[in-house]
PDB file of C-alpha atoms and ligand atoms in Angstrom:
ATOM      1  CA  ILE A   1      76.198  -5.415  66.172  1.00  0.00           C
ATOM      2  CA  LYS A   2      78.102  -8.625  66.764  1.00  0.00           C
ATOM      3  CA  ALA A   3      81.930  -8.754  66.561  1.00  0.00           C
ATOM      4  CA  ASN A   4      84.047 -11.901  66.155  1.00  0.00           C
ATOM      5  CA  PHE A   5      87.801 -11.816  66.672  1.00  0.00           C
ATOM      6  CA  THR A   6      90.252 -14.397  65.341  1.00  0.00           C
ATOM      7  CA  ILE A   7      93.927 -14.264  66.189  1.00  0.00           C
ATOM      8  CA  VAL A   8      96.188 -15.147  63.277  1.00  0.00           C
ATOM      9  CA  GLN A   9      99.457 -16.935  64.094  1.00  0.00           C
ATOM     10  CA  ASP A  10     102.340 -17.992  61.905  1.00  0.00           C
ATOM     11  CA  GLU A  11     103.790 -21.537  61.883  1.00  0.00           C
ATOM     12  CA  GLU A  12     105.875 -20.887  65.008  1.00  0.00           C
ATOM     13  CA  GLY A  13     102.859 -19.599  66.849  1.00  0.00           C
ATOM     14  CA  ASN A  14     103.850 -15.953  66.768  1.00  0.00           C
ATOM     15  CA  PHE A  15     101.157 -13.367  66.692  1.00  0.00           C
ATOM     16  CA  ASN A  16     100.633 -12.304  63.109  1.00  0.00           C
ATOM     17  CA  GLY A  17      97.421 -10.354  63.092  1.00  0.00           C
ATOM     18  CA  LEU A  18      93.837 -10.115  64.070  1.00  0.00           C
ATOM     19  CA  ILE A  19      90.754 -10.715  61.966  1.00  0.00           C
ATOM     20  CA  THR A  20      87.639  -8.942  63.119  1.00  0.00           C
ATOM     21  CA  VAL A  21      84.275  -9.803  61.676  1.00  0.00           C
ATOM     22  CA  ILE A  22      81.565  -7.334  62.517  1.00  0.00           C
ATOM     23  CA  SER A  23      78.076  -8.408  61.593  1.00  0.00           C
ATOM     24  CA  ASP A  24      74.997  -6.293  61.754  1.00  0.00           C
ATOM     25  CA  VAL A  25      72.588  -8.313  63.841  1.00  0.00           C
ATOM     26  CA  THR A  26      70.065  -5.514  63.914  1.00  0.00           C
ATOM     27  CA  GLU A  27      69.639  -5.776  60.147  1.00  0.00           C
ATOM     28  CA  GLN A  28      68.751  -9.467  60.419  1.00  0.00           C
ATOM     29  CA  GLU A  29      66.380  -8.751  63.280  1.00  0.00           C
ATOM     30  CA  LYS A  30      64.728  -6.041  61.230  1.00  0.00           C
ATOM     31  CA  VAL A  31      64.188  -8.443  58.321  1.00  0.00           C
ATOM     32  CA  ASP A  32      62.730 -11.056  60.702  1.00  0.00           C
ATOM     33  CA  ARG A  33      60.442  -8.531  62.319  1.00  0.00           C
ATOM     34  CA  GLU A  34      59.242  -7.252  58.935  1.00  0.00           C
ATOM     35  CA  ARG A  35      58.505 -10.790  57.799  1.00  0.00           C
ATOM     36  CA  ARG A  36      56.465 -11.494  60.936  1.00  0.00           C
ATOM     37  CA  GLU A  37      54.565  -8.246  60.498  1.00  0.00           C
ATOM     38  CA  PHE A  38      53.907  -9.068  56.860  1.00  0.00           C
ATOM     39  CA  VAL A  39      52.459 -12.502  57.637  1.00  0.00           C
ATOM     40  CA  SER A  40      50.334 -10.997  60.394  1.00  0.00           C
ATOM     41  CA  ASN A  41      49.101  -8.275  58.024  1.00  0.00           C
ATOM     42  CA  VAL A  42      48.224 -10.751  55.287  1.00  0.00           C
ATOM     43  CA  SER A  43      46.336 -12.957  57.765  1.00  0.00           C
ATOM     44  CA  HIS A  44      44.433  -9.987  59.070  1.00  0.00           C
ATOM     45  CA  GLU A  45      43.603  -8.686  55.599  1.00  0.00           C
ATOM     46  CA  LEU A  46      42.209 -12.088  54.620  1.00  0.00           C
ATOM     47  CA  ARG A  47      40.380 -12.668  57.878  1.00  0.00           C
ATOM     48  CA  THR A  48      38.360  -9.464  57.612  1.00  0.00           C
ATOM     49  CA  PRO A  49      36.547 -10.346  54.355  1.00  0.00           C
ATOM     50  CA  LEU A  50      36.209 -13.973  55.457  1.00  0.00           C
ATOM     51  CA  THR A  51      34.490 -13.124  58.731  1.00  0.00           C
ATOM     52  CA  THR A  52      32.251 -10.622  56.942  1.00  0.00           C
ATOM     53  CA  MET A  53      31.251 -13.304  54.454  1.00  0.00           C
ATOM     54  CA  ARG A  54      30.611 -15.815  57.219  1.00  0.00           C
ATOM     55  CA  SER A  55      28.181 -13.461  58.980  1.00  0.00           C
ATOM     56  CA  TYR A  56      26.274 -12.721  55.793  1.00  0.00           C
ATOM     57  CA  LEU A  57      26.121 -16.369  54.753  1.00  0.00           C
ATOM     58  CA  GLU A  58      24.928 -17.284  58.237  1.00  0.00           C
ATOM     59  CA  ALA A  59      22.216 -14.656  58.033  1.00  0.00           C
ATOM     60  CA  LEU A  60      21.179 -16.085  54.687  1.00  0.00           C
ATOM     61  CA  THR A  61      21.045 -19.710  55.768  1.00  0.00           C
ATOM     62  CA  ASP A  62      20.215 -19.724  59.509  1.00  0.00           C
ATOM     63  CA  GLY A  63      18.730 -16.271  59.848  1.00  0.00           C
ATOM     64  CA  GLY A  64      16.188 -16.793  57.117  1.00  0.00           C
ATOM     65  CA  ALA A  65      17.386 -13.866  54.967  1.00  0.00           C
ATOM     66  CA  LEU A  66      17.365 -16.204  51.991  1.00  0.00           C
ATOM     67  CA  GLU A  67      13.558 -16.028  51.926  1.00  0.00           C
ATOM     68  CA  ASP A  68      13.626 -12.246  52.044  1.00  0.00           C
ATOM     69  CA  LYS A  69      13.399 -10.996  48.452  1.00  0.00           C
ATOM     70  CA  GLU A  70      14.975  -7.661  49.343  1.00  0.00           C
ATOM     71  CA  LEU A  71      17.709  -8.762  51.729  1.00  0.00           C
ATOM     72  CA  ALA A  72      18.908 -11.866  49.899  1.00  0.00           C
ATOM     73  CA  PRO A  73      20.369 -10.137  46.805  1.00  0.00           C
ATOM     74  CA  ARG A  74      22.002  -7.470  48.976  1.00  0.00           C
ATOM     75  CA  PHE A  75      23.641 -10.011  51.228  1.00  0.00           C
ATOM     76  CA  LEU A  76      24.834 -12.018  48.240  1.00  0.00           C
ATOM     77  CA  GLN A  77      26.291  -8.856  46.717  1.00  0.00           C
ATOM     78  CA  VAL A  78      28.334  -8.270  49.878  1.00  0.00           C
ATOM     79  CA  THR A  79      29.788 -11.773  49.753  1.00  0.00           C
ATOM     80  CA  GLN A  80      30.566 -11.268  46.078  1.00  0.00           C
ATOM     81  CA  ASP A  81      32.326  -7.937  46.772  1.00  0.00           C
ATOM     82  CA  GLU A  82      34.353  -9.516  49.552  1.00  0.00           C
ATOM     83  CA  THR A  83      35.347 -12.397  47.269  1.00  0.00           C
ATOM     84  CA  GLU A  84      36.504  -9.883  44.655  1.00  0.00           C
ATOM     85  CA  ARG A  85      38.536  -8.097  47.326  1.00  0.00           C
ATOM     86  CA  MET A  86      40.265 -11.311  48.332  1.00  0.00           C
ATOM     87  CA  ILE A  87      41.070 -12.125  44.712  1.00  0.00           C
ATOM     88  CA  ARG A  88      42.594  -8.647  44.254  1.00  0.00           C
ATOM     89  CA  LEU A  89      44.571  -9.051  47.441  1.00  0.00           C
ATOM     90  CA  VAL A  90      45.911 -12.488  46.524  1.00  0.00           C
ATOM     91  CA  ASN A  91      46.810 -11.277  43.014  1.00  0.00           C
ATOM     92  CA  ASP A  92      48.677  -8.290  44.475  1.00  0.00           C
ATOM     93  CA  LEU A  93      50.465 -10.569  46.936  1.00  0.00           C
ATOM     94  CA  LEU A  94      51.501 -12.943  44.178  1.00  0.00           C
ATOM     95  CA  GLN A  95      52.885 -10.090  42.121  1.00  0.00           C
ATOM     96  CA  LEU A  96      54.878  -8.780  45.088  1.00  0.00           C
ATOM     97  CA  SER A  97      56.170 -12.237  45.879  1.00  0.00           C
ATOM     98  CA  LYS A  98      57.331 -12.717  42.285  1.00  0.00           C
ATOM     99  CA  MET A  99      59.161  -9.414  42.389  1.00  0.00           C
ATOM    100  CA  ASP A 100      60.752 -10.321  45.737  1.00  0.00           C
ATOM    101  CA  HIS A 101      62.153 -13.479  44.196  1.00  0.00           C
ATOM    102  CA  LYS A 102      63.267 -11.662  41.061  1.00  0.00           C
ATOM    103  CA  GLU A 103      61.073 -14.065  39.108  1.00  0.00           C
ATOM    104  CA  SER A 104      59.143 -11.325  37.476  1.00  0.00           C
ATOM    105  CA  THR A 105      61.006 -10.401  34.350  1.00  0.00           C
ATOM    106  CA  MET A 106      60.569  -6.993  32.862  1.00  0.00           C
ATOM    107  CA  TYR A 107      59.819  -6.860  29.175  1.00  0.00           C
ATOM    108  CA  LYS A 108      61.559  -3.619  28.443  1.00  0.00           C
ATOM    109  CA  LYS A 109      61.670  -1.912  25.099  1.00  0.00           C
ATOM    110  CA  ARG A 110      62.446   1.562  23.826  1.00  0.00           C
ATOM    111  CA  LEU A 111      59.287   3.606  23.598  1.00  0.00           C
ATOM    112  CA  ASP A 112      58.145   7.184  23.092  1.00  0.00           C
ATOM    113  CA  ILE A 113      56.235   7.824  26.312  1.00  0.00           C
ATOM    114  CA  VAL A 114      54.429  10.951  25.059  1.00  0.00           C
ATOM    115  CA  PRO A 115      51.718   9.067  23.115  1.00  0.00           C
ATOM    116  CA  MET A 116      51.724   6.378  25.792  1.00  0.00           C
ATOM    117  CA  PHE A 117      50.693   8.826  28.538  1.00  0.00           C
ATOM    118  CA  HIS A 118      48.143  10.479  26.239  1.00  0.00           C
ATOM    119  CA  GLN A 119      46.567   7.066  25.693  1.00  0.00           C
ATOM    120  CA  ILE A 120      46.438   6.349  29.406  1.00  0.00           C
ATOM    121  CA  LEU A 121      44.703   9.675  30.032  1.00  0.00           C
ATOM    122  CA  ASP A 122      42.297   9.107  27.117  1.00  0.00           C
ATOM    123  CA  ARG A 123      41.258   5.880  28.779  1.00  0.00           C
ATOM    124  CA  PHE A 124      40.609   7.626  32.107  1.00  0.00           C
ATOM    125  CA  GLU A 125      38.647  10.362  30.312  1.00  0.00           C
ATOM    126  CA  MET A 126      36.482   7.720  28.631  1.00  0.00           C
ATOM    127  CA  ASN A 127      35.751   5.747  31.785  1.00  0.00           C
ATOM    128  CA  LYS A 128      35.289   8.549  34.248  1.00  0.00           C
ATOM    129  CA  THR A 129      32.076   8.516  36.206  1.00  0.00           C
ATOM    130  CA  GLU A 130      32.659  11.321  38.681  1.00  0.00           C
ATOM    131  CA  LYS A 131      32.926  14.985  37.914  1.00  0.00           C
ATOM    132  CA  ILE A 132      36.686  15.262  37.629  1.00  0.00           C
ATOM    133  CA  TYR A 133      38.870  17.263  35.266  1.00  0.00           C
ATOM    134  CA  PHE A 134      42.094  16.043  33.759  1.00  0.00           C
ATOM    135  CA  GLU A 135      44.849  18.403  32.801  1.00  0.00           C
ATOM    136  CA  ARG A 136      47.759  17.351  30.590  1.00  0.00           C
ATOM    137  CA  LYS A 137      51.130  19.043  30.856  1.00  0.00           C
ATOM    138  CA  ILE A 138      52.835  16.848  28.307  1.00  0.00           C
ATOM    139  CA  PRO A 139      55.504  18.206  25.959  1.00  0.00           C
ATOM    140  CA  GLU A 140      55.198  17.978  22.169  1.00  0.00           C
ATOM    141  CA  GLU A 141      58.625  16.480  21.570  1.00  0.00           C
ATOM    142  CA  SER A 142      59.049  12.737  21.805  1.00  0.00           C
ATOM    143  CA  ILE A 143      60.664  11.281  24.916  1.00  0.00           C
ATOM    144  CA  SER A 144      62.217   7.918  24.388  1.00  0.00           C
ATOM    145  CA  VAL A 145      62.512   5.651  27.426  1.00  0.00           C
ATOM    146  CA  TRP A 146      63.558   2.059  27.992  1.00  0.00           C
ATOM    147  CA  LEU A 147      60.612   0.539  29.834  1.00  0.00           C
ATOM    148  CA  ASP A 148      58.160  -2.263  30.400  1.00  0.00           C
ATOM    149  CA  GLN A 149      55.026  -0.646  29.012  1.00  0.00           C
ATOM    150  CA  ASP A 150      52.517  -2.835  30.881  1.00  0.00           C
ATOM    151  CA  LYS A 151      54.224  -2.322  34.226  1.00  0.00           C
ATOM    152  CA  ILE A 152      54.629   1.450  33.874  1.00  0.00           C
ATOM    153  CA  THR A 153      50.979   1.616  32.774  1.00  0.00           C
ATOM    154  CA  GLN A 154      50.103  -0.320  35.920  1.00  0.00           C
ATOM    155  CA  VAL A 155      52.032   2.194  38.071  1.00  0.00           C
ATOM    156  CA  THR A 156      50.329   5.136  36.352  1.00  0.00           C
ATOM    157  CA  ASP A 157      46.886   3.522  36.649  1.00  0.00           C
ATOM    158  CA  ASN A 158      47.443   2.971  40.323  1.00  0.00           C
ATOM    159  CA  ILE A 159      48.514   6.554  41.055  1.00  0.00           C
ATOM    160  CA  MET A 160      45.715   7.922  38.851  1.00  0.00           C
ATOM    161  CA  SER A 161      43.100   5.747  40.594  1.00  0.00           C
ATOM    162  CA  ASN A 162      44.281   6.973  43.978  1.00  0.00           C
ATOM    163  CA  ALA A 163      44.141  10.576  42.748  1.00  0.00           C
ATOM    164  CA  ILE A 164      40.547  10.007  41.587  1.00  0.00           C
ATOM    165  CA  LYS A 165      39.578   8.175  44.792  1.00  0.00           C
ATOM    166  CA  TYR A 166      40.810  10.992  46.992  1.00  0.00           C
ATOM    167  CA  SER A 167      39.623  13.886  44.779  1.00  0.00           C
ATOM    168  CA  PRO A 168      36.730  16.101  45.763  1.00  0.00           C
ATOM    169  CA  GLU A 169      33.870  16.604  43.311  1.00  0.00           C
ATOM    170  CA  GLY A 170      34.924  18.891  40.532  1.00  0.00           C
ATOM    171  CA  GLY A 171      38.573  18.325  41.405  1.00  0.00           C
ATOM    172  CA  LYS A 172      41.368  18.626  38.860  1.00  0.00           C
ATOM    173  CA  ILE A 173      44.007  15.988  38.282  1.00  0.00           C
ATOM    174  CA  THR A 174      47.161  17.059  36.486  1.00  0.00           C
ATOM    175  CA  LEU A 175      49.542  14.697  34.786  1.00  0.00           C
ATOM    176  CA  GLN A 176      52.857  16.310  33.983  1.00  0.00           C
ATOM    177  CA  LEU A 177      55.869  15.018  32.075  1.00  0.00           C
ATOM    178  CA  VAL A 178      59.140  16.902  32.523  1.00  0.00           C
ATOM    179  CA  LYS A 179      62.269  15.988  30.613  1.00  0.00           C
ATOM    180  CA  GLU A 180      65.350  16.482  32.796  1.00  0.00           C
ATOM    181  CA  PRO A 181      68.983  15.990  31.718  1.00  0.00           C
ATOM    182  CA  HIS A 182      69.197  12.257  32.432  1.00  0.00           C
ATOM    183  CA  ARG A 183      65.667  11.298  33.311  1.00  0.00           C
ATOM    184  CA  VAL A 184      62.020  12.021  32.778  1.00  0.00           C
ATOM    185  CA  ARG A 185      59.912  13.007  35.752  1.00  0.00           C
ATOM    186  CA  ILE A 186      56.234  12.098  35.729  1.00  0.00           C
ATOM    187  CA  SER A 187      53.916  13.639  38.297  1.00  0.00           C
ATOM    188  CA  ILE A 188      50.234  13.229  39.062  1.00  0.00           C
ATOM    189  CA  SER A 189      48.643  15.900  41.244  1.00  0.00           C
ATOM    190  CA  ASP A 190      45.216  15.995  42.805  1.00  0.00           C
ATOM    191  CA  GLN A 191      43.279  18.506  44.875  1.00  0.00           C
ATOM    192  CA  GLY A 192      42.196  15.978  47.477  1.00  0.00           C
ATOM    193  CA  LEU A 193      42.520  15.806  51.229  1.00  0.00           C
ATOM    194  CA  GLY A 194      46.288  15.375  51.181  1.00  0.00           C
ATOM    195  CA  ILE A 195      48.581  13.333  53.412  1.00  0.00           C
ATOM    196  CA  ALA A 196      50.315  14.446  56.620  1.00  0.00           C
ATOM    197  CA  ARG A 197      54.051  15.038  56.203  1.00  0.00           C
ATOM    198  CA  GLU A 198      55.123  12.288  58.610  1.00  0.00           C
ATOM    199  CA  LYS A 199      53.035   9.736  56.667  1.00  0.00           C
ATOM    200  CA  LEU A 200      54.290  10.610  53.199  1.00  0.00           C
ATOM    201  CA  ASP A 201      57.059   7.997  53.035  1.00  0.00           C
ATOM    202  CA  LYS A 202      54.945   5.302  54.656  1.00  0.00           C
ATOM    203  CA  ILE A 203      52.343   5.200  51.873  1.00  0.00           C
ATOM    204  CA  PHE A 204      54.835   3.152  49.822  1.00  0.00           C
ATOM    205  CA  ASP A 205      55.000   0.472  52.547  1.00  0.00           C
ATOM    206  CA  ARG A 206      53.028  -2.723  52.171  1.00  0.00           C
ATOM    207  CA  PHE A 207      49.557  -2.507  53.729  1.00  0.00           C
ATOM    208  CA  TYR A 208      50.031   1.053  54.953  1.00  0.00           C
ATOM    209  CA  ARG A 209      46.905   3.172  54.637  1.00  0.00           C
ATOM    210  CA  VAL A 210      46.352   6.570  56.160  1.00  0.00           C
ATOM    211  CA  ASP A 211      42.705   5.690  56.761  1.00  0.00           C
ATOM    212  CA  LYS A 212      42.140   1.929  56.827  1.00  0.00           C
ATOM    213  CA  ALA A 213      38.338   2.059  56.846  1.00  0.00           C
ATOM    214  CA  ARG A 214      38.226   4.543  53.984  1.00  0.00           C
ATOM    215  CA  SER A 215      40.706   2.592  51.857  1.00  0.00           C
ATOM    216  CA  ARG A 216      38.703  -0.601  52.406  1.00  0.00           C
ATOM    217  CA  GLU A 217      35.502   1.172  51.481  1.00  0.00           C
ATOM    218  CA  LEU A 218      37.114   2.358  48.260  1.00  0.00           C
ATOM    219  CA  GLY A 219      38.218  -1.186  47.496  1.00  0.00           C
ATOM    220  CA  GLY A 220      41.933  -0.713  48.151  1.00  0.00           C
ATOM    221  CA  THR A 221      44.321  -3.459  49.187  1.00  0.00           C
ATOM    222  CA  GLY A 222      47.020  -1.193  50.591  1.00  0.00           C
ATOM    223  CA  LEU A 223      49.531  -2.799  48.219  1.00  0.00           C
ATOM    224  CA  GLY A 224      49.200  -0.615  45.111  1.00  0.00           C
ATOM    225  CA  LEU A 225      51.958   1.859  45.918  1.00  0.00           C
ATOM    226  CA  ALA A 226      54.232  -0.858  47.305  1.00  0.00           C
ATOM    227  CA  ILE A 227      53.973  -2.678  43.966  1.00  0.00           C
ATOM    228  CA  SER A 228      54.505   0.613  42.115  1.00  0.00           C
ATOM    229  CA  LYS A 229      57.680   1.219  44.095  1.00  0.00           C
ATOM    230  CA  GLU A 230      59.065  -2.214  43.211  1.00  0.00           C
ATOM    231  CA  ILE A 231      58.316  -1.625  39.522  1.00  0.00           C
ATOM    232  CA  ILE A 232      59.909   1.845  39.459  1.00  0.00           C
ATOM    233  CA  GLU A 233      63.000   0.562  41.265  1.00  0.00           C
ATOM    234  CA  GLY A 234      63.144  -2.243  38.709  1.00  0.00           C
ATOM    235  CA  HIS A 235      63.511   0.553  36.152  1.00  0.00           C
ATOM    236  CA  HIS A 236      66.268   2.288  38.192  1.00  0.00           C
ATOM    237  CA  GLY A 237      63.909   5.175  38.897  1.00  0.00           C
ATOM    238  CA  HIS A 238      62.582   6.826  42.045  1.00  0.00           C
ATOM    239  CA  ILE A 239      59.087   7.315  43.400  1.00  0.00           C
ATOM    240  CA  TRP A 240      57.979   9.737  46.105  1.00  0.00           C
ATOM    241  CA  ALA A 241      55.146  12.007  47.134  1.00  0.00           C
ATOM    242  CA  SER A 242      54.585  15.531  48.334  1.00  0.00           C
ATOM    243  CA  SER A 243      51.443  16.927  49.826  1.00  0.00           C
ATOM    244  CA  LYS A 244      49.764  19.820  51.529  1.00  0.00           C
ATOM    245  CA  GLU A 245      47.101  18.646  53.917  1.00  0.00           C
ATOM    246  CA  GLY A 246      43.701  19.751  52.774  1.00  0.00           C
ATOM    247  CA  GLN A 247      45.039  20.945  49.434  1.00  0.00           C
ATOM    248  CA  GLY A 248      46.188  17.918  47.545  1.00  0.00           C
ATOM    249  CA  THR A 249      48.843  15.339  46.844  1.00  0.00           C
ATOM    250  CA  THR A 250      51.423  14.900  44.102  1.00  0.00           C
ATOM    251  CA  VAL A 251      53.026  11.546  43.416  1.00  0.00           C
ATOM    252  CA  TYR A 252      56.222  11.656  41.334  1.00  0.00           C
ATOM    253  CA  PHE A 253      58.237   8.987  39.639  1.00  0.00           C
ATOM    254  CA  THR A 254      61.278   9.124  37.414  1.00  0.00           C
ATOM    255  CA  LEU A 255      62.634   6.934  34.646  1.00  0.00           C
ATOM    256  CA  PRO A 256      66.157   7.114  33.282  1.00  0.00           C
ATOM    257  CA  LEU A 257      66.391   8.446  29.737  1.00  0.00           C
ATOM    258  CA  THR A 258      69.159   6.250  28.472  1.00  0.00           C
ATOM    259  CA  LYS A 259      69.539   2.548  28.576  1.00  0.00           C
ATOM    260  CA  ARG A 260      71.959   1.382  31.245  1.00  0.00           C
ATOM    261  CA  LYS A 261      74.690  -0.614  29.591  1.00  0.00           C
ATOM    262  CA  ARG A 262      75.471  -3.890  31.242  1.00  0.00           C
ATOM    263  CA  GLY A 263      78.433  -3.576  33.580  1.00  0.00           C
ATOM    264  CA  SER A 264      78.545   0.209  33.524  1.00  0.00           C
ATOM    265  CA  LYS A 265      78.363   1.763  36.965  1.00  0.00           C
ATOM    266  CA  LYS A 266      76.879   5.055  35.851  1.00  0.00           C
TER     267      LYS A 266
HETATM  268  P1  ADP B   1      45.174   1.583  48.601  1.00  0.00           P
HETATM  269  O1  ADP B   1      44.831   0.261  48.038  1.00  0.00           O
HETATM  270  O2  ADP B   1      44.715   1.763  50.019  1.00  0.00           O
HETATM  271  O3  ADP B   1      44.838   2.736  47.698  1.00  0.00           O
HETATM  272  P2  ADP B   1      47.929   2.309  48.008  1.00  0.00           P
HETATM  273  O4  ADP B   1      49.185   1.557  48.266  1.00  0.00           O
HETATM  274  O5  ADP B   1      47.586   2.631  46.603  1.00  0.00           O
HETATM  275  O6  ADP B   1      46.774   1.476  48.717  1.00  0.00           O
HETATM  276  O7  ADP B   1      47.975   3.659  48.835  1.00  0.00           O
HETATM  277  C1  ADP B   1      48.330   3.620  50.217  1.00  0.00           C
HETATM  278  C2  ADP B   1      47.641   4.736  51.004  1.00  0.00           C
HETATM  279  O8  ADP B   1      48.175   6.011  50.619  1.00  0.00           O
HETATM  280  C3  ADP B   1      46.131   4.885  50.741  1.00  0.00           C
HETATM  281  O9  ADP B   1      45.379   4.014  51.553  1.00  0.00           O
HETATM  282  C4  ADP B   1      45.894   6.330  51.132  1.00  0.00           C
HETATM  283  O10 ADP B   1      45.740   6.451  52.523  1.00  0.00           O
HETATM  284  C5  ADP B   1      47.195   7.022  50.749  1.00  0.00           C
HETATM  285  N1  ADP B   1      47.100   7.728  49.444  1.00  0.00           N
HETATM  286  C6  ADP B   1      47.566   7.304  48.254  1.00  0.00           C
HETATM  287  N2  ADP B   1      47.346   8.194  47.283  1.00  0.00           N
HETATM  288  C7  ADP B   1      46.705   9.240  47.869  1.00  0.00           C
HETATM  289  C8  ADP B   1      46.198  10.507  47.388  1.00  0.00           C
HETATM  290  N3  ADP B   1      46.298  10.850  46.097  1.00  0.00           N
HETATM  291  N4  ADP B   1      45.615  11.327  48.296  1.00  0.00           N
HETATM  292  C9  ADP B   1      45.510  10.969  49.586  1.00  0.00           C
HETATM  293  N5  ADP B   1      45.964   9.809  50.094  1.00  0.00           N
HETATM  294  C10 ADP B   1      46.554   8.948  49.254  1.00  0.00           C
END
């Protein structure tokens, strides 16, 4: 903390008062440090696929793998996968950057979220490849919310994909909608490996992964929940997680039930 004092005098030079300006230097330092860490993270995340691709391309050209009918397609597949990863990463980064600069406008409208969440789950049911069960705890009554449908779908997709990624075979994933007095609470629970208590808040940080190698293997960028958090906060909601290690994880988010009127503080 930095403090600046200014003595205030009247026209005759008599002491009239003291102005103290206290500025929080630590806050600025924190922002600077976070920015440096972010740039270093992005560089690292891009360097990993690039160096992988370089090795495989070298093996193909100099190492003679190009002539090998079995190796060549496999090596090309790796470079293709790594390219896809970089595209995902850059797209995620662009979305975050837009939200940081408040450029990304939300296209909010009033919508009954009951059919919306049924549709999302129908889609997951249709596309599922693993042996996973989906349970719906969705009320019958309609629940009207002011939201950007695409963005809330993106948040739900992200949490659902994580739940599937970290589910054991035959695991159950439950999506629940609970109407509370002023908000609706959506939760997605899995029966996966869970997350240690001290890491629960961190999963919403950019690039944080509990298990880096595993997340990479599953195609993750480490940005999904950070983007989700930005979107939920853009809706004046909250997002958090609870977990029991070895038993499963639940990710919750809330959305306010009524439209916030401009200028109202409530
Ligand atoms: P990723 O692209 O790695 O999935 P996310 O931001 O979506 O990035 O998630 C951050 C990290 O949180 C994941 O790498 C994983 O370690 C942890 N995580 C998220 N959801 C779950 C879950 N349902 N069960 C266990 N761990 C999870």
